[in-house]
C-alpha cells in the first residue's frame, strides 16, 4: 500500500503545471521537492519498498527527471534566497530518493546514496546557472542596444529638429521685416516656414514614436542622409535668407554610409550654429572632400564683420551639446573634430574622418 506514495510527486507536478501561471515555477519546484522528501520519510516509517519492485522505481526515475528539470528552471529564472532554498530542497530530495528501497543499509550505502544525489544534482545546478548567465548577458546586451538607439534618436532630434526650428525663426524674423514693404516675398517666407515646421513635426513625431516603441515593435528607420543630400540642405539654408552657401562636395559613392551620415550631420550642426550665433554672416563655405584615406569636412563662415570677444557656441567643443556629441561620434570612427575662430573673422568647423573602420 505504501507504494502508492510513489504517485504523490507526479500528482503535485500535475497540479502545479495547471496553476503555474498563478503560483510560478519556483513555487511549484519548491512544493515538488518538499513532497518528494516527505514521501521518502513516510516510506522509511511505513517500510521500504523491495528493490525488485519495478513500477515504483520507474515512477521514481520520472520523478527524479522532473525534479532536476525544475531545478534547472528555478536557477535560470530566479536568484537569491528563495532560489537557493528550492535548490537545497530538491537536491536533498534527489539524494534521499534511493533510500526508499531496502537495499540501502550501512554507512557505505549512505555515502553512496549522497554521492549519487550529488552526481545528479550538480550538473543540473551548473546548467541552470549557465543559462541564467546567458539570459543576464542577453538582457544587458538588449538594454545597451536600446540605450544606444535612444541616444542616437536624441542626437537626431537635436541635429535635424533644431536645424528646422532655427530656420523657421530666421525666416519669421525676415518675414516681419518684409510684411509691410513686400507682402509677396513675406508670403513666400511664410510658406517656407510652414514647410520647415512640417518637417520638424514629422521628425519629432517619428522620434517620439520610436522612443515609445518596444524593440519588437520598432518601425524601420528611414535611410540616413549622406553626401548626396548636402545640395538640398544648403539650398534650403540659402533660401531661408541671411547667407549664401558655397558647396564644394564632389559626389563620391565609395564613402561608407556611417562616414557620409556623420559628415552630413556635421554640416547640419555647423549651419545651425551659424544661423544662431552669426546672423551677420554673408558667405558660408562648405567643403567635403576625400583626402587620401580620409574624408575632410570644413564649414567656414565669414562672420559678416568684427566678432565680439566672447566665446561662441562650439569653441573647444564646450559651448553646446551638438558639436560635443558629434565630436564623440567622430572620435568613435577614429577621426578628429575641432572648431574655432579664424584670424580674419568668422568661424570654422573642421572634421577629419577615416574612410576605413578603426
Short mmCIF file of C-alpha atoms in Angstrom, two decimals:
data_model
loop_
_atom_site.label_atom_id
_atom_site.label_comp_id
_atom_site.label_asym_id
_atom_site.label_seq_id
_atom_site.Cartn_x
_atom_site.Cartn_y
_atom_site.Cartn_z
CA UNK A 1 0.00 0.00 0.00
CA UNK A 2 2.87 2.36 0.76
CA UNK A 3 3.99 2.00 -2.84
CA UNK A 4 1.07 4.24 -3.86
CA UNK A 5 3.07 7.09 -2.34
CA UNK A 6 5.22 6.98 -5.49
CA UNK A 7 2.36 8.81 -7.25
CA UNK A 8 2.39 11.75 -4.80
CA UNK A 9 5.03 13.81 -6.57
CA UNK A 10 3.58 13.22 -10.08
CA UNK A 11 0.21 14.42 -8.77
CA UNK A 12 1.84 17.52 -7.30
CA UNK A 13 3.58 18.16 -10.60
CA UNK A 14 0.30 17.79 -12.48
CA UNK A 15 -1.49 20.26 -10.21
CA UNK A 16 1.50 22.61 -10.27
CA UNK A 17 1.51 22.59 -14.07
CA UNK A 18 -2.13 23.64 -14.09
CA UNK A 19 -1.58 26.53 -11.63
CA UNK A 20 1.94 27.52 -12.72
CA UNK A 21 0.70 30.81 -14.17
CA UNK A 22 -0.65 31.84 -10.76
CA UNK A 23 1.96 30.35 -8.43
CA UNK A 24 5.09 30.43 -10.58
CA UNK A 25 7.60 27.74 -11.50
CA UNK A 26 9.74 28.34 -8.42
CA UNK A 27 6.81 27.70 -6.07
CA UNK A 28 5.92 24.52 -7.97
CA UNK A 29 9.55 23.36 -7.77
CA UNK A 30 9.69 24.01 -4.02
CA UNK A 31 6.42 22.14 -3.44
CA UNK A 32 7.54 19.16 -5.54
CA UNK A 33 10.89 18.93 -3.72
CA UNK A 34 9.24 19.14 -0.29
CA UNK A 35 6.65 16.48 -1.17
CA UNK A 36 9.37 14.20 -2.53
CA UNK A 37 11.40 14.46 0.68
CA UNK A 38 8.24 13.94 2.76
CA UNK A 39 7.36 10.80 0.77
CA UNK A 40 10.83 9.41 1.46
CA UNK A 41 10.39 9.98 5.21
CA UNK A 42 6.94 8.33 5.17
CA UNK A 43 8.33 5.35 3.27
CA UNK A 44 11.02 4.97 5.94
CA UNK A 45 8.32 4.85 8.61
CA UNK A 46 5.91 2.57 6.70
CA UNK A 47 8.50 0.18 5.39
CA UNK A 48 10.83 0.43 2.49
CA UNK A 49 9.99 -0.83 -0.95
CA UNK A 50 11.50 -4.07 -2.21
CA UNK A 51 14.27 -3.46 -4.71
CA UNK A 52 12.83 -5.92 -7.23
CA UNK A 53 9.52 -3.99 -7.50
CA UNK A 54 9.88 -2.15 -10.77
CA UNK A 55 6.92 0.22 -11.08
CA UNK A 56 7.84 2.41 -8.06
CA UNK A 57 11.35 2.58 -9.49
CA UNK A 58 10.12 3.58 -12.94
CA UNK A 59 7.82 6.27 -11.49
CA UNK A 60 10.67 7.38 -9.25
CA UNK A 61 13.02 7.86 -12.21
CA UNK A 62 10.42 10.10 -13.87
CA UNK A 63 10.14 11.94 -10.56
CA UNK A 64 13.91 12.49 -10.44
CA UNK A 65 13.97 13.78 -14.02
CA UNK A 66 11.13 16.21 -13.25
CA UNK A 67 12.84 17.48 -10.09
CA UNK A 68 16.13 18.07 -11.91
CA UNK A 69 14.33 19.91 -14.70
CA UNK A 70 12.58 22.11 -12.14
CA UNK A 71 15.94 22.75 -10.50
CA UNK A 72 17.38 23.97 -13.82
CA UNK A 73 14.36 26.23 -14.44
CA UNK A 74 14.47 27.63 -10.90
CA UNK A 75 18.13 28.57 -11.07
CA UNK A 76 17.63 30.05 -14.53
CA UNK A 77 14.70 32.35 -13.81
CA UNK A 78 15.40 33.45 -10.24
CA UNK A 79 18.28 34.19 -7.91
CA UNK A 80 18.54 34.92 -4.20
CA UNK A 81 17.50 33.13 -1.03
CA UNK A 82 14.28 31.72 -2.44
CA UNK A 83 16.09 30.09 -5.35
CA UNK A 84 18.79 28.73 -3.01
CA UNK A 85 16.18 27.25 -0.65
CA UNK A 86 14.42 25.48 -3.54
CA UNK A 87 17.76 24.21 -4.87
CA UNK A 88 18.72 22.74 -1.47
CA UNK A 89 15.28 21.16 -1.09
CA UNK A 90 15.36 19.49 -4.49
CA UNK A 91 18.98 18.43 -4.01
CA UNK A 92 18.10 16.76 -0.69
CA UNK A 93 15.04 15.08 -2.22
CA UNK A 94 17.12 13.69 -5.09
CA UNK A 95 19.84 12.48 -2.72
CA UNK A 96 17.36 10.75 -0.39
CA UNK A 97 15.23 9.15 -3.09
CA UNK A 98 17.25 5.85 -3.35
CA UNK A 99 16.79 5.28 0.40
CA UNK A 100 13.15 4.34 -0.24
CA UNK A 101 14.36 0.88 -1.19
CA UNK A 102 15.51 -1.71 1.34
CA UNK A 103 18.85 -2.22 -0.43
CA UNK A 104 20.21 0.88 1.29
CA UNK A 105 21.82 -0.03 4.61
CA UNK A 106 25.10 0.63 6.35
CA UNK A 107 27.45 3.64 6.32
CA UNK A 108 28.93 2.87 2.90
CA UNK A 109 25.48 2.62 1.38
CA UNK A 110 24.55 6.04 2.78
CA UNK A 111 27.79 7.51 1.45
CA UNK A 112 26.99 6.03 -1.96
CA UNK A 113 23.48 7.45 -1.64
CA UNK A 114 24.63 11.03 -1.16
CA UNK A 115 27.27 10.65 -3.85
CA UNK A 116 24.57 9.51 -6.25
CA UNK A 117 22.38 12.52 -5.35
CA UNK A 118 25.26 14.97 -5.75
CA UNK A 119 26.20 13.47 -9.10
CA UNK A 120 22.65 14.03 -10.37
CA UNK A 121 22.06 17.47 -8.85
CA UNK A 122 25.41 19.13 -9.62
CA UNK A 123 25.05 19.10 -13.44
CA UNK A 124 21.53 20.50 -13.11
CA UNK A 125 22.83 23.31 -10.90
CA UNK A 126 25.61 24.13 -13.34
CA UNK A 127 23.26 24.10 -16.33
CA UNK A 128 20.76 26.36 -14.54
CA UNK A 129 23.44 28.86 -13.52
CA UNK A 130 24.91 28.83 -17.03
CA UNK A 131 21.54 29.52 -18.63
CA UNK A 132 20.87 32.33 -16.15
CA UNK A 133 24.22 33.88 -17.01
CA UNK A 134 23.36 33.74 -20.69
CA UNK A 135 19.97 35.33 -20.03
CA UNK A 136 21.57 38.10 -17.99
CA UNK A 137 24.12 38.77 -20.71
CA UNK A 138 21.39 38.90 -23.33
CA UNK A 139 19.32 41.32 -21.23
CA UNK A 140 22.35 43.56 -20.72
CA UNK A 141 23.05 43.47 -24.44
CA UNK A 142 19.46 44.36 -25.29
CA UNK A 143 19.43 47.16 -22.71
CA UNK A 144 22.70 48.55 -24.09
CA UNK A 145 21.36 48.39 -27.64
CA UNK A 146 18.16 50.18 -26.65
CA UNK A 147 20.12 52.82 -24.74
CA UNK A 148 22.40 53.39 -27.74
CA UNK A 149 19.38 53.59 -30.02
CA UNK A 150 17.69 56.16 -27.81
CA UNK A 151 20.87 58.23 -27.68
CA UNK A 152 21.02 58.05 -31.45
CA UNK A 153 17.43 59.26 -31.66
CA UNK A 154 18.20 62.06 -29.24
CA UNK A 155 21.07 63.18 -31.47
CA UNK A 156 18.75 63.05 -34.49
CA UNK A 157 16.21 65.13 -32.64
CA UNK A 158 18.83 67.73 -31.75
CA UNK A 159 20.50 67.85 -35.16
CA UNK A 160 17.54 67.91 -37.51
CA UNK A 161 14.69 69.41 -35.49
CA UNK A 162 16.91 72.18 -34.12
CA UNK A 163 18.06 72.94 -37.66
CA UNK A 164 14.47 73.23 -38.94
CA UNK A 165 13.33 75.29 -35.96
CA UNK A 166 16.26 77.72 -36.24
CA UNK A 167 15.40 78.15 -39.93
CA UNK A 168 11.81 78.92 -39.00
CA UNK A 169 12.95 81.59 -36.54
CA UNK A 170 15.23 83.23 -39.10
CA UNK A 171 12.53 83.26 -41.77
CA UNK A 172 9.95 84.57 -39.33
CA UNK A 173 12.24 87.47 -38.44
CA UNK A 174 12.75 88.25 -42.11
CA UNK A 175 9.01 87.95 -42.72
CA UNK A 176 8.23 90.55 -40.07
CA UNK A 177 10.57 92.99 -41.83
CA UNK A 178 9.11 92.31 -45.29
CA UNK A 179 5.46 92.16 -44.22
CA UNK A 180 4.96 95.90 -44.65
CA UNK A 181 7.25 96.61 -47.61
CA UNK A 182 6.98 93.46 -49.74
CA UNK A 183 3.94 91.31 -48.86
CA UNK A 184 4.60 88.89 -51.75
CA UNK A 185 8.07 87.93 -50.53
CA UNK A 186 6.74 87.81 -46.98
CA UNK A 187 4.05 85.33 -48.06
CA UNK A 188 6.72 83.16 -49.72
CA UNK A 189 8.71 83.19 -46.49
CA UNK A 190 5.68 82.10 -44.52
CA UNK A 191 5.22 79.17 -46.90
CA UNK A 192 8.83 78.11 -46.24
CA UNK A 193 8.18 78.47 -42.50
CA UNK A 194 5.22 76.12 -42.87
CA UNK A 195 7.32 73.57 -44.78
CA UNK A 196 10.09 73.71 -42.17
CA UNK A 197 7.50 73.36 -39.41
CA UNK A 198 6.03 70.28 -41.08
CA UNK A 199 9.49 68.73 -41.40
CA UNK A 200 10.24 69.44 -37.74
CA UNK A 201 6.91 67.97 -36.64
CA UNK A 202 7.49 64.88 -38.78
CA UNK A 203 10.96 64.34 -37.29
CA UNK A 204 9.65 64.93 -33.78
CA UNK A 205 6.71 62.56 -34.26
CA UNK A 206 8.95 59.82 -35.66
CA UNK A 207 11.44 60.20 -32.83
CA UNK A 208 8.77 60.12 -30.11
CA UNK A 209 7.14 57.07 -31.72
CA UNK A 210 10.46 55.24 -31.78
CA UNK A 211 11.18 56.14 -28.16
CA UNK A 212 7.81 54.78 -27.06
CA UNK A 213 8.09 51.55 -29.03
CA UNK A 214 9.48 48.27 -27.78
CA UNK A 215 12.30 46.61 -29.65
CA UNK A 216 9.94 44.16 -31.35
CA UNK A 217 7.60 46.96 -32.45
CA UNK A 218 10.21 49.42 -33.69
CA UNK A 219 9.42 50.59 -37.20
CA UNK A 220 12.16 50.68 -39.76
CA UNK A 221 14.11 53.89 -39.66
CA UNK A 222 14.44 55.97 -42.78
CA UNK A 223 17.83 55.83 -44.51
CA UNK A 224 20.28 58.28 -43.03
CA UNK A 225 21.01 61.32 -45.21
CA UNK A 226 24.52 61.44 -46.64
CA UNK A 227 26.67 63.41 -49.03
CA UNK A 228 24.06 63.33 -51.79
CA UNK A 229 21.67 65.35 -49.62
CA UNK A 230 24.12 68.17 -48.96
CA UNK A 231 22.97 70.05 -52.07
CA UNK A 232 19.34 70.20 -50.97
CA UNK A 233 20.42 71.04 -47.41
CA UNK A 234 22.50 74.04 -48.46
CA UNK A 235 19.83 75.20 -50.90
CA UNK A 236 17.19 75.20 -48.17
CA UNK A 237 19.54 77.08 -45.88
CA UNK A 238 20.26 79.72 -48.51
CA UNK A 239 16.56 80.12 -49.33
CA UNK A 240 15.81 80.87 -45.69
CA UNK A 241 17.80 84.09 -46.18
CA UNK A 242 20.79 85.60 -44.48
CA UNK A 243 23.84 83.97 -46.06
CA UNK A 244 24.90 82.44 -49.34
CA UNK A 245 26.28 78.92 -49.18
CA UNK A 246 29.07 77.75 -51.48
CA UNK A 247 29.18 73.97 -51.59
CA UNK A 248 32.23 72.03 -52.73
CA UNK A 249 31.33 68.37 -52.31
CA UNK A 250 32.03 66.17 -55.35
CA UNK A 251 29.87 63.03 -55.40
CA UNK A 252 31.69 60.02 -54.02
CA UNK A 253 29.81 56.75 -53.85
CA UNK A 254 32.68 54.91 -52.16
CA UNK A 255 32.32 56.78 -48.87
CA UNK A 256 30.97 54.41 -46.18
CA UNK A 257 27.41 55.12 -45.08
CA UNK A 258 28.34 55.85 -41.47
CA UNK A 259 31.04 58.31 -42.51
CA UNK A 260 28.73 60.03 -45.01
CA UNK A 261 25.94 60.33 -42.42
CA UNK A 262 28.35 61.79 -39.87
CA UNK A 263 29.63 64.33 -42.43
CA UNK A 264 26.06 65.38 -43.19
CA UNK A 265 25.29 65.89 -39.53
CA UNK A 266 28.43 67.95 -39.04
CA UNK A 267 27.32 70.28 -41.83
CA UNK A 268 23.81 70.49 -40.34
CA UNK A 269 25.15 71.40 -36.91
CA UNK A 270 27.62 73.93 -38.30
CA UNK A 271 24.91 75.68 -40.38
CA UNK A 272 22.57 75.71 -37.40
CA UNK A 273 25.24 77.36 -35.25
CA UNK A 274 25.88 79.97 -37.95
CA UNK A 275 22.20 80.84 -38.00
CA UNK A 276 22.03 81.04 -34.22
CA UNK A 277 25.25 82.77 -33.37
CA UNK A 278 26.45 84.53 -36.54
CA UNK A 279 23.34 86.15 -38.04
CA UNK A 280 25.52 88.76 -39.78
CA UNK A 281 27.43 86.14 -41.80
CA UNK A 282 27.05 86.60 -45.55
CA UNK A 283 29.03 83.75 -47.08
CA UNK A 284 29.44 80.18 -45.85
CA UNK A 285 31.88 77.77 -47.48
CA UNK A 286 31.12 74.06 -47.15
CA UNK A 287 33.83 71.71 -48.39
CA UNK A 288 33.64 67.93 -48.21
CA UNK A 289 36.46 66.12 -49.96
CA UNK A 290 38.40 62.88 -49.86
CA UNK A 291 41.99 63.39 -48.72
CA UNK A 292 43.75 60.08 -49.25
CA UNK A 293 42.06 57.57 -46.99
CA UNK A 294 40.22 60.23 -45.02
CA UNK A 295 37.19 62.42 -45.56
CA UNK A 296 37.67 66.06 -44.66
CA UNK A 297 34.69 68.25 -43.78
CA UNK A 298 35.18 72.01 -43.43
CA UNK A 299 32.43 74.56 -42.79
CA UNK A 300 33.64 78.17 -42.64
CA UNK A 301 31.68 81.44 -42.41
CA UNK A 302 32.94 84.98 -42.94
CA UNK A 303 31.33 86.27 -39.76
CA UNK A 304 29.89 89.31 -41.51
CA UNK A 305 32.28 91.70 -39.83
CA UNK A 306 34.12 92.05 -36.49
CA UNK A 307 33.15 89.48 -33.91
CA UNK A 308 32.65 90.11 -30.19
CA UNK A 309 35.47 88.84 -27.95
CA UNK A 310 33.22 86.45 -26.00
CA UNK A 311 33.12 82.69 -26.67
CA UNK A 312 30.85 81.31 -29.33
CA UNK A 313 28.94 78.04 -29.23
CA UNK A 314 31.23 75.21 -30.22
CA UNK A 315 34.50 76.79 -29.06
CA UNK A 316 36.74 73.95 -27.85
CA UNK A 317 33.61 71.77 -28.12
CA UNK A 318 32.38 73.14 -24.79
CA UNK A 319 29.65 75.54 -25.79
CA UNK A 320 26.86 73.18 -26.78
CA UNK A 321 25.80 69.56 -26.83
CA UNK A 322 25.57 69.37 -30.63
CA UNK A 323 29.25 69.66 -31.51
CA UNK A 324 30.23 67.79 -28.34
CA UNK A 325 28.09 64.83 -29.36
CA UNK A 326 29.40 64.95 -32.92
CA UNK A 327 32.95 65.12 -31.59
CA UNK A 328 32.37 61.90 -29.66
CA UNK A 329 30.88 60.28 -32.77
CA UNK A 330 33.83 61.33 -34.93
CA UNK A 331 36.30 60.06 -32.33
CA UNK A 332 34.46 56.73 -32.26
CA UNK A 333 35.09 56.49 -36.01
CA UNK A 334 38.79 57.22 -35.45
CA UNK A 335 38.73 60.86 -36.59
CA UNK A 336 39.01 64.33 -35.09
CA UNK A 337 36.72 67.35 -34.93
CA UNK A 338 37.72 70.85 -33.93
CA UNK A 339 36.22 74.32 -34.18
CA UNK A 340 37.47 77.82 -33.55
CA UNK A 341 37.57 81.43 -34.58
CA UNK A 342 39.65 82.43 -37.59
CA UNK A 343 42.04 85.35 -37.71
CA UNK A 344 40.09 87.10 -40.48
CA UNK A 345 36.86 86.76 -38.52
CA UNK A 346 34.20 84.15 -38.73
CA UNK A 347 34.20 80.59 -37.51
CA UNK A 348 35.40 77.25 -38.80
CA UNK A 349 34.38 73.69 -38.02
CA UNK A 350 36.72 71.03 -39.35
CA UNK A 351 36.46 67.26 -39.12
CA UNK A 352 38.70 64.52 -40.46
CA UNK A 353 37.20 61.03 -40.60
CA UNK A 354 39.00 57.88 -41.80
CA UNK A 355 37.19 56.03 -44.57
CA UNK A 356 38.18 52.66 -43.11
CA UNK A 357 36.82 51.45 -39.81
CA UNK A 358 39.11 51.74 -36.82
#
